[in-house]
């Protein structure tokens, strides 16, 4: 499954955030889907950003508690 969102904001160069939110999203994707998931940001000319999240349709099997 691929989800793509584009905005019309300031773009990446003038971001005022510390990107903590992006790191948390990547960590949650990894917890649920392992290395099969991905979050990517790309410039969307002239100054916008496109975020793409790709995940497999079924999550990794969870190990039963021992």
PDB file of N, CA, C and O in Angstrom:
ATOM      1  N   UNK A   1       0.853  -1.158   0.000  1.00  0.00           N
ATOM      2  CA  UNK A   1       0.000   0.000   0.000  1.00  0.00           C
ATOM      3  C   UNK A   1       0.901   1.223   0.000  1.00  0.00           C
ATOM      4  O   UNK A   1       1.837   1.301   0.801  1.00  0.00           O
ATOM      5  N   UNK A   2       0.631   2.171  -0.886  1.00  0.00           N
ATOM      6  CA  UNK A   2       1.420   3.403  -0.952  1.00  0.00           C
ATOM      7  C   UNK A   2       0.480   4.584  -0.752  1.00  0.00           C
ATOM      8  O   UNK A   2      -0.541   4.699  -1.446  1.00  0.00           O
ATOM      9  N   UNK A   3       0.824   5.441   0.190  1.00  0.00           N
ATOM     10  CA  UNK A   3       0.065   6.651   0.470  1.00  0.00           C
ATOM     11  C   UNK A   3       0.968   7.835   0.194  1.00  0.00           C
ATOM     12  O   UNK A   3       2.079   7.913   0.736  1.00  0.00           O
ATOM     13  N   UNK A   4       0.510   8.757  -0.640  1.00  0.00           N
ATOM     14  CA  UNK A   4       1.309   9.919  -1.011  1.00  0.00           C
ATOM     15  C   UNK A   4       0.498  11.177  -0.698  1.00  0.00           C
ATOM     16  O   UNK A   4      -0.651  11.292  -1.107  1.00  0.00           O
ATOM     17  N   UNK A   5       1.120  12.121   0.032  1.00  0.00           N
ATOM     18  CA  UNK A   5       0.476  13.379   0.396  1.00  0.00           C
ATOM     19  C   UNK A   5       1.393  14.522  -0.012  1.00  0.00           C
ATOM     20  O   UNK A   5       2.575  14.521   0.332  1.00  0.00           O
ATOM     21  N   UNK A   6       0.833  15.497  -0.727  1.00  0.00           N
ATOM     22  CA  UNK A   6       1.608  16.666  -1.148  1.00  0.00           C
ATOM     23  C   UNK A   6       1.004  17.907  -0.516  1.00  0.00           C
ATOM     24  O   UNK A   6      -0.210  18.016  -0.375  1.00  0.00           O
ATOM     25  N   UNK A   7       1.862  18.854  -0.124  1.00  0.00           N
ATOM     26  CA  UNK A   7       1.361  20.102   0.434  1.00  0.00           C
ATOM     27  C   UNK A   7       1.815  21.287  -0.401  1.00  0.00           C
ATOM     28  O   UNK A   7       2.519  21.128  -1.388  1.00  0.00           O
ATOM     29  N   UNK A   8       1.418  22.461   0.020  1.00  0.00           N
ATOM     30  CA  UNK A   8       1.790  23.691  -0.676  1.00  0.00           C
ATOM     31  C   UNK A   8       2.446  24.660   0.304  1.00  0.00           C
ATOM     32  O   UNK A   8       2.346  25.865   0.163  1.00  0.00           O
ATOM     33  N   UNK A   9       3.117  24.112   1.303  1.00  0.00           N
ATOM     34  CA  UNK A   9       3.727  24.925   2.354  1.00  0.00           C
ATOM     35  C   UNK A   9       5.107  25.449   2.009  1.00  0.00           C
ATOM     36  O   UNK A   9       5.462  25.616   0.838  1.00  0.00           O
ATOM     37  N   UNK A  10       5.916  25.667   3.042  1.00  0.00           N
ATOM     38  CA  UNK A  10       7.231  26.298   2.902  1.00  0.00           C
ATOM     39  C   UNK A  10       8.298  25.390   2.313  1.00  0.00           C
ATOM     40  O   UNK A  10       9.353  25.852   1.909  1.00  0.00           O
ATOM     41  N   UNK A  11       8.086  24.118   2.325  1.00  0.00           N
ATOM     42  CA  UNK A  11       9.095  23.198   1.811  1.00  0.00           C
ATOM     43  C   UNK A  11      10.025  22.720   2.907  1.00  0.00           C
ATOM     44  O   UNK A  11       9.856  23.031   4.078  1.00  0.00           O
ATOM     45  N   UNK A  12      11.053  21.957   2.537  1.00  0.00           N
ATOM     46  CA  UNK A  12      11.969  21.372   3.514  1.00  0.00           C
ATOM     47  C   UNK A  12      13.035  22.340   4.007  1.00  0.00           C
ATOM     48  O   UNK A  12      13.427  22.292   5.154  1.00  0.00           O
ATOM     49  N   UNK A  13      13.507  23.217   3.158  1.00  0.00           N
ATOM     50  CA  UNK A  13      14.644  24.068   3.500  1.00  0.00           C
ATOM     51  C   UNK A  13      14.343  25.021   4.648  1.00  0.00           C
ATOM     52  O   UNK A  13      15.212  25.335   5.442  1.00  0.00           O
ATOM     53  N   UNK A  14      13.096  25.468   4.783  1.00  0.00           N
ATOM     54  CA  UNK A  14      12.768  26.459   5.790  1.00  0.00           C
ATOM     55  C   UNK A  14      12.008  25.860   6.966  1.00  0.00           C
ATOM     56  O   UNK A  14      11.367  26.568   7.718  1.00  0.00           O
ATOM     57  N   UNK A  15      12.112  24.584   7.145  1.00  0.00           N
ATOM     58  CA  UNK A  15      11.393  23.916   8.229  1.00  0.00           C
ATOM     59  C   UNK A  15      11.909  24.402   9.577  1.00  0.00           C
ATOM     60  O   UNK A  15      13.103  24.536   9.792  1.00  0.00           O
ATOM     61  N   UNK A  16      10.990  24.668  10.501  1.00  0.00           N
ATOM     62  CA  UNK A  16      11.390  25.123  11.822  1.00  0.00           C
ATOM     63  C   UNK A  16      11.391  23.985  12.842  1.00  0.00           C
ATOM     64  O   UNK A  16      11.800  24.179  13.974  1.00  0.00           O
ATOM     65  N   UNK A  17      10.917  22.830  12.438  1.00  0.00           N
ATOM     66  CA  UNK A  17      10.822  21.699  13.366  1.00  0.00           C
ATOM     67  C   UNK A  17      12.123  20.937  13.497  1.00  0.00           C
ATOM     68  O   UNK A  17      13.031  21.062  12.684  1.00  0.00           O
ATOM     69  N   UNK A  18      12.200  20.127  14.535  1.00  0.00           N
ATOM     70  CA  UNK A  18      13.384  19.318  14.764  1.00  0.00           C
ATOM     71  C   UNK A  18      13.278  17.939  14.149  1.00  0.00           C
ATOM     72  O   UNK A  18      14.137  17.112  14.352  1.00  0.00           O
ATOM     73  N   UNK A  19      12.209  17.666  13.426  1.00  0.00           N
ATOM     74  CA  UNK A  19      11.957  16.397  12.739  1.00  0.00           C
ATOM     75  C   UNK A  19      11.775  15.226  13.686  1.00  0.00           C
ATOM     76  O   UNK A  19      11.930  14.078  13.324  1.00  0.00           O
ATOM     77  N   UNK A  20      11.443  15.522  14.940  1.00  0.00           N
ATOM     78  CA  UNK A  20      11.178  14.470  15.914  1.00  0.00           C
ATOM     79  C   UNK A  20       9.976  13.641  15.486  1.00  0.00           C
ATOM     80  O   UNK A  20       9.970  12.421  15.622  1.00  0.00           O
ATOM     81  N   UNK A  21       8.950  14.305  14.969  1.00  0.00           N
ATOM     82  CA  UNK A  21       7.751  13.601  14.515  1.00  0.00           C
ATOM     83  C   UNK A  21       8.051  12.597  13.422  1.00  0.00           C
ATOM     84  O   UNK A  21       7.517  11.488  13.426  1.00  0.00           O
ATOM     85  N   UNK A  22       8.913  12.967  12.485  1.00  0.00           N
ATOM     86  CA  UNK A  22       9.283  12.059  11.398  1.00  0.00           C
ATOM     87  C   UNK A  22      10.022  10.842  11.940  1.00  0.00           C
ATOM     88  O   UNK A  22       9.785   9.719  11.507  1.00  0.00           O
ATOM     89  N   UNK A  23      10.908  11.066  12.895  1.00  0.00           N
ATOM     90  CA  UNK A  23      11.646   9.946  13.498  1.00  0.00           C
ATOM     91  C   UNK A  23      10.689   9.001  14.209  1.00  0.00           C
ATOM     92  O   UNK A  23      10.830   7.779  14.128  1.00  0.00           O
ATOM     93  N   UNK A  24       9.683   9.545  14.884  1.00  0.00           N
ATOM     94  CA  UNK A  24       8.713   8.702  15.586  1.00  0.00           C
ATOM     95  C   UNK A  24       7.854   7.912  14.604  1.00  0.00           C
ATOM     96  O   UNK A  24       7.546   6.741  14.846  1.00  0.00           O
ATOM     97  N   UNK A  25       7.473   8.533  13.505  1.00  0.00           N
ATOM     98  CA  UNK A  25       6.696   7.809  12.485  1.00  0.00           C
ATOM     99  C   UNK A  25       7.521   6.671  11.910  1.00  0.00           C
ATOM    100  O   UNK A  25       7.031   5.547  11.767  1.00  0.00           O
ATOM    101  N   UNK A  26       8.778   6.935  11.588  1.00  0.00           N
ATOM    102  CA  UNK A  26       9.651   5.876  11.054  1.00  0.00           C
ATOM    103  C   UNK A  26       9.804   4.734  12.056  1.00  0.00           C
ATOM    104  O   UNK A  26       9.788   3.562  11.688  1.00  0.00           O
ATOM    105  N   UNK A  27       9.954   5.078  13.331  1.00  0.00           N
ATOM    106  CA  UNK A  27      10.105   4.047  14.367  1.00  0.00           C
ATOM    107  C   UNK A  27       8.840   3.201  14.484  1.00  0.00           C
ATOM    108  O   UNK A  27       8.913   1.973  14.599  1.00  0.00           O
ATOM    109  N   UNK A  28       7.675   3.830  14.430  1.00  0.00           N
ATOM    110  CA  UNK A  28       6.420   3.079  14.521  1.00  0.00           C
ATOM    111  C   UNK A  28       6.217   2.194  13.297  1.00  0.00           C
ATOM    112  O   UNK A  28       5.761   1.053  13.412  1.00  0.00           O
ATOM    113  N   UNK A  29       6.562   2.700  12.121  1.00  0.00           N
ATOM    114  CA  UNK A  29       6.468   1.876  10.914  1.00  0.00           C
ATOM    115  C   UNK A  29       7.374   0.654  11.037  1.00  0.00           C
ATOM    116  O   UNK A  29       6.983  -0.457  10.688  1.00  0.00           O
ATOM    117  N   UNK A  30       8.598   0.867  11.551  1.00  0.00           N
ATOM    118  CA  UNK A  30       9.533  -0.244  11.697  1.00  0.00           C
ATOM    119  C   UNK A  30       9.005  -1.273  12.696  1.00  0.00           C
ATOM    120  O   UNK A  30       9.113  -2.472  12.471  1.00  0.00           O
ATOM    121  N   UNK A  31       8.420  -0.801  13.790  1.00  0.00           N
ATOM    122  CA  UNK A  31       7.870  -1.730  14.800  1.00  0.00           C
ATOM    123  C   UNK A  31       6.769  -2.607  14.217  1.00  0.00           C
ATOM    124  O   UNK A  31       6.659  -3.777  14.562  1.00  0.00           O
ATOM    125  N   UNK A  32       5.954  -2.051  13.350  1.00  0.00           N
ATOM    126  CA  UNK A  32       4.819  -2.791  12.799  1.00  0.00           C
ATOM    127  C   UNK A  32       5.155  -3.589  11.542  1.00  0.00           C
ATOM    128  O   UNK A  32       4.576  -4.646  11.309  1.00  0.00           O
ATOM    129  N   UNK A  33       6.088  -3.083  10.720  1.00  0.00           N
ATOM    130  CA  UNK A  33       6.336  -3.698   9.412  1.00  0.00           C
ATOM    131  C   UNK A  33       7.794  -4.048   9.150  1.00  0.00           C
ATOM    132  O   UNK A  33       8.124  -4.538   8.076  1.00  0.00           O
ATOM    133  N   UNK A  34       8.687  -3.750  10.095  1.00  0.00           N
ATOM    134  CA  UNK A  34      10.102  -4.024   9.873  1.00  0.00           C
ATOM    135  C   UNK A  34      10.655  -3.182   8.738  1.00  0.00           C
ATOM    136  O   UNK A  34      10.177  -2.082   8.462  1.00  0.00           O
ATOM    137  N   UNK A  35      11.645  -3.701   8.054  1.00  0.00           N
ATOM    138  CA  UNK A  35      12.281  -2.956   6.971  1.00  0.00           C
ATOM    139  C   UNK A  35      11.436  -2.930   5.699  1.00  0.00           C
ATOM    140  O   UNK A  35      11.826  -2.309   4.711  1.00  0.00           O
ATOM    141  N   UNK A  36      10.255  -3.560   5.726  1.00  0.00           N
ATOM    142  CA  UNK A  36       9.378  -3.553   4.549  1.00  0.00           C
ATOM    143  C   UNK A  36       8.629  -2.227   4.406  1.00  0.00           C
ATOM    144  O   UNK A  36       8.077  -1.943   3.351  1.00  0.00           O
ATOM    145  N   UNK A  37       8.620  -1.400   5.463  1.00  0.00           N
ATOM    146  CA  UNK A  37       7.924  -0.107   5.413  1.00  0.00           C
ATOM    147  C   UNK A  37       8.912   1.008   5.098  1.00  0.00           C
ATOM    148  O   UNK A  37      10.109   0.883   5.334  1.00  0.00           O
ATOM    149  N   UNK A  38       8.359   2.117   4.576  1.00  0.00           N
ATOM    150  CA  UNK A  38       9.240   3.236   4.262  1.00  0.00           C
ATOM    151  C   UNK A  38       8.465   4.541   4.351  1.00  0.00           C
ATOM    152  O   UNK A  38       7.282   4.615   4.035  1.00  0.00           O
ATOM    153  N   UNK A  39       9.152   5.586   4.792  1.00  0.00           N
ATOM    154  CA  UNK A  39       8.651   6.956   4.784  1.00  0.00           C
ATOM    155  C   UNK A  39       9.684   7.787   4.052  1.00  0.00           C
ATOM    156  O   UNK A  39      10.854   7.794   4.425  1.00  0.00           O
ATOM    157  N   UNK A  40       9.267   8.466   3.013  1.00  0.00           N
ATOM    158  CA  UNK A  40      10.194   9.287   2.235  1.00  0.00           C
ATOM    159  C   UNK A  40       9.603  10.671   2.023  1.00  0.00           C
ATOM    160  O   UNK A  40       8.395  10.822   1.836  1.00  0.00           O
ATOM    161  N   UNK A  41      10.458  11.682   2.080  1.00  0.00           N
ATOM    162  CA  UNK A  41      10.063  13.052   1.778  1.00  0.00           C
ATOM    163  C   UNK A  41      10.786  13.491   0.519  1.00  0.00           C
ATOM    164  O   UNK A  41      11.956  13.163   0.323  1.00  0.00           O
ATOM    165  N   UNK A  42      10.095  14.228  -0.325  1.00  0.00           N
ATOM    166  CA  UNK A  42      10.702  14.708  -1.566  1.00  0.00           C
ATOM    167  C   UNK A  42      10.199  16.111  -1.859  1.00  0.00           C
ATOM    168  O   UNK A  42       9.079  16.473  -1.480  1.00  0.00           O
ATOM    169  N   UNK A  43      11.032  16.886  -2.512  1.00  0.00           N
ATOM    170  CA  UNK A  43      10.617  18.214  -2.938  1.00  0.00           C
ATOM    171  C   UNK A  43       9.546  18.090  -4.010  1.00  0.00           C
ATOM    172  O   UNK A  43       9.611  17.216  -4.870  1.00  0.00           O
ATOM    173  N   UNK A  44       8.573  18.947  -3.937  1.00  0.00           N
ATOM    174  CA  UNK A  44       7.485  19.000  -4.909  1.00  0.00           C
ATOM    175  C   UNK A  44       7.498  20.414  -5.469  1.00  0.00           C
ATOM    176  O   UNK A  44       6.917  21.326  -4.901  1.00  0.00           O
ATOM    177  N   UNK A  45       8.180  20.632  -6.557  1.00  0.00           N
ATOM    178  CA  UNK A  45       8.459  21.940  -7.136  1.00  0.00           C
ATOM    179  C   UNK A  45       7.205  22.792  -7.238  1.00  0.00           C
ATOM    180  O   UNK A  45       6.151  22.275  -7.577  1.00  0.00           O
ATOM    181  N   UNK A  46       7.282  24.067  -6.921  1.00  0.00           N
ATOM    182  CA  UNK A  46       8.507  24.837  -6.699  1.00  0.00           C
ATOM    183  C   UNK A  46       8.986  24.864  -5.257  1.00  0.00           C
ATOM    184  O   UNK A  46      10.160  25.076  -4.998  1.00  0.00           O
ATOM    185  N   UNK A  47       8.116  24.700  -4.248  1.00  0.00           N
ATOM    186  CA  UNK A  47       8.579  24.810  -2.864  1.00  0.00           C
ATOM    187  C   UNK A  47       7.839  23.885  -1.914  1.00  0.00           C
ATOM    188  O   UNK A  47       7.915  24.038  -0.711  1.00  0.00           O
ATOM    189  N   UNK A  48       7.130  22.980  -2.412  1.00  0.00           N
ATOM    190  CA  UNK A  48       6.287  22.109  -1.601  1.00  0.00           C
ATOM    191  C   UNK A  48       6.997  20.801  -1.267  1.00  0.00           C
ATOM    192  O   UNK A  48       8.105  20.559  -1.716  1.00  0.00           O
ATOM    193  N   UNK A  49       6.321  19.967  -0.489  1.00  0.00           N
ATOM    194  CA  UNK A  49       6.872  18.679  -0.074  1.00  0.00           C
ATOM    195  C   UNK A  49       5.852  17.584  -0.347  1.00  0.00           C
ATOM    196  O   UNK A  49       4.655  17.787  -0.178  1.00  0.00           O
ATOM    197  N   UNK A  50       6.356  16.432  -0.772  1.00  0.00           N
ATOM    198  CA  UNK A  50       5.524  15.248  -0.902  1.00  0.00           C
ATOM    199  C   UNK A  50       6.052  14.198   0.073  1.00  0.00           C
ATOM    200  O   UNK A  50       7.242  13.900   0.077  1.00  0.00           O
ATOM    201  N   UNK A  51       5.148  13.672   0.905  1.00  0.00           N
ATOM    202  CA  UNK A  51       5.497  12.592   1.831  1.00  0.00           C
ATOM    203  C   UNK A  51       4.892  11.304   1.285  1.00  0.00           C
ATOM    204  O   UNK A  51       3.723  11.277   0.898  1.00  0.00           O
ATOM    205  N   UNK A  52       5.689  10.245   1.251  1.00  0.00           N
ATOM    206  CA  UNK A  52       5.228   8.949   0.765  1.00  0.00           C
ATOM    207  C   UNK A  52       5.475   7.905   1.842  1.00  0.00           C
ATOM    208  O   UNK A  52       6.584   7.784   2.358  1.00  0.00           O
ATOM    209  N   UNK A  53       4.415   7.185   2.189  1.00  0.00           N
ATOM    210  CA  UNK A  53       4.519   6.067   3.129  1.00  0.00           C
ATOM    211  C   UNK A  53       4.152   4.806   2.363  1.00  0.00           C
ATOM    212  O   UNK A  53       3.114   4.764   1.684  1.00  0.00           O
ATOM    213  N   UNK A  54       5.003   3.801   2.440  1.00  0.00           N
ATOM    214  CA  UNK A  54       4.749   2.501   1.792  1.00  0.00           C
ATOM    215  C   UNK A  54       4.815   1.414   2.855  1.00  0.00           C
ATOM    216  O   UNK A  54       5.768   1.366   3.643  1.00  0.00           O
ATOM    217  N   UNK A  55       3.781   0.589   2.903  1.00  0.00           N
ATOM    218  CA  UNK A  55       3.731  -0.523   3.850  1.00  0.00           C
ATOM    219  C   UNK A  55       3.183  -1.747   3.142  1.00  0.00           C
ATOM    220  O   UNK A  55       2.391  -1.634   2.210  1.00  0.00           O
ATOM    221  N   UNK A  56       3.590  -2.934   3.582  1.00  0.00           N
ATOM    222  CA  UNK A  56       2.992  -4.145   3.024  1.00  0.00           C
ATOM    223  C   UNK A  56       1.533  -4.244   3.496  1.00  0.00           C
ATOM    224  O   UNK A  56       1.152  -3.640   4.503  1.00  0.00           O
ATOM    225  N   UNK A  57       0.730  -4.992   2.797  1.00  0.00           N
ATOM    226  CA  UNK A  57      -0.675  -5.101   3.158  1.00  0.00           C
ATOM    227  C   UNK A  57      -0.917  -5.894   4.431  1.00  0.00           C
ATOM    228  O   UNK A  57      -1.961  -5.767   5.051  1.00  0.00           O
ATOM    229  N   UNK A  58       0.024  -6.709   4.873  1.00  0.00           N
ATOM    230  CA  UNK A  58      -0.144  -7.432   6.136  1.00  0.00           C
ATOM    231  C   UNK A  58       1.085  -7.202   7.011  1.00  0.00           C
ATOM    232  O   UNK A  58       2.213  -7.279   6.538  1.00  0.00           O
ATOM    233  N   UNK A  59       0.883  -6.910   8.310  1.00  0.00           N
ATOM    234  CA  UNK A  59       2.013  -6.664   9.205  1.00  0.00           C
ATOM    235  C   UNK A  59       2.797  -7.933   9.489  1.00  0.00           C
ATOM    236  O   UNK A  59       2.315  -9.042   9.231  1.00  0.00           O
ATOM    237  N   UNK A  60       3.962  -7.755  10.047  1.00  0.00           N
ATOM    238  CA  UNK A  60       4.790  -8.889  10.434  1.00  0.00           C
ATOM    239  C   UNK A  60       4.054  -9.713  11.484  1.00  0.00           C
ATOM    240  O   UNK A  60       3.337  -9.189  12.323  1.00  0.00           O
ATOM    241  N   UNK A  61       4.248 -11.005  11.435  1.00  0.00           N
ATOM    242  CA  UNK A  61       3.628 -11.881  12.446  1.00  0.00           C
ATOM    243  C   UNK A  61       4.295 -11.608  13.789  1.00  0.00           C
ATOM    244  O   UNK A  61       5.502 -11.486  13.886  1.00  0.00           O
ATOM    245  N   UNK A  62       3.489 -11.480  14.816  1.00  0.00           N
ATOM    246  CA  UNK A  62       3.994 -11.255  16.162  1.00  0.00           C
ATOM    247  C   UNK A  62       4.341 -12.590  16.808  1.00  0.00           C
ATOM    248  O   UNK A  62       3.649 -13.577  16.614  1.00  0.00           O
ATOM    249  N   UNK A  63       5.429 -12.585  17.557  1.00  0.00           N
ATOM    250  CA  UNK A  63       5.794 -13.800  18.287  1.00  0.00           C
ATOM    251  C   UNK A  63       4.900 -13.939  19.501  1.00  0.00           C
ATOM    252  O   UNK A  63       4.610 -12.951  20.194  1.00  0.00           O
ATOM    253  N   UNK A  64       4.462 -15.117  19.779  1.00  0.00           N
ATOM    254  CA  UNK A  64       3.643 -15.366  20.964  1.00  0.00           C
ATOM    255  C   UNK A  64       4.515 -15.238  22.200  1.00  0.00           C
ATOM    256  O   UNK A  64       5.678 -15.658  22.200  1.00  0.00           O
ATOM    257  N   UNK A  65       3.974 -14.638  23.277  1.00  0.00           N
ATOM    258  CA  UNK A  65       4.775 -14.516  24.514  1.00  0.00           C
ATOM    259  C   UNK A  65       5.115 -15.889  25.075  1.00  0.00           C
ATOM    260  O   UNK A  65       4.333 -16.826  24.974  1.00  0.00           O
ATOM    261  N   UNK A  66       6.287 -15.988  25.667  1.00  0.00           N
ATOM    262  CA  UNK A  66       6.723 -17.265  26.260  1.00  0.00           C
ATOM    263  C   UNK A  66       6.658 -17.232  27.744  1.00  0.00           C
ATOM    264  O   UNK A  66       6.589 -16.243  28.375  1.00  0.00           O
TER     265      UNK A  66
END
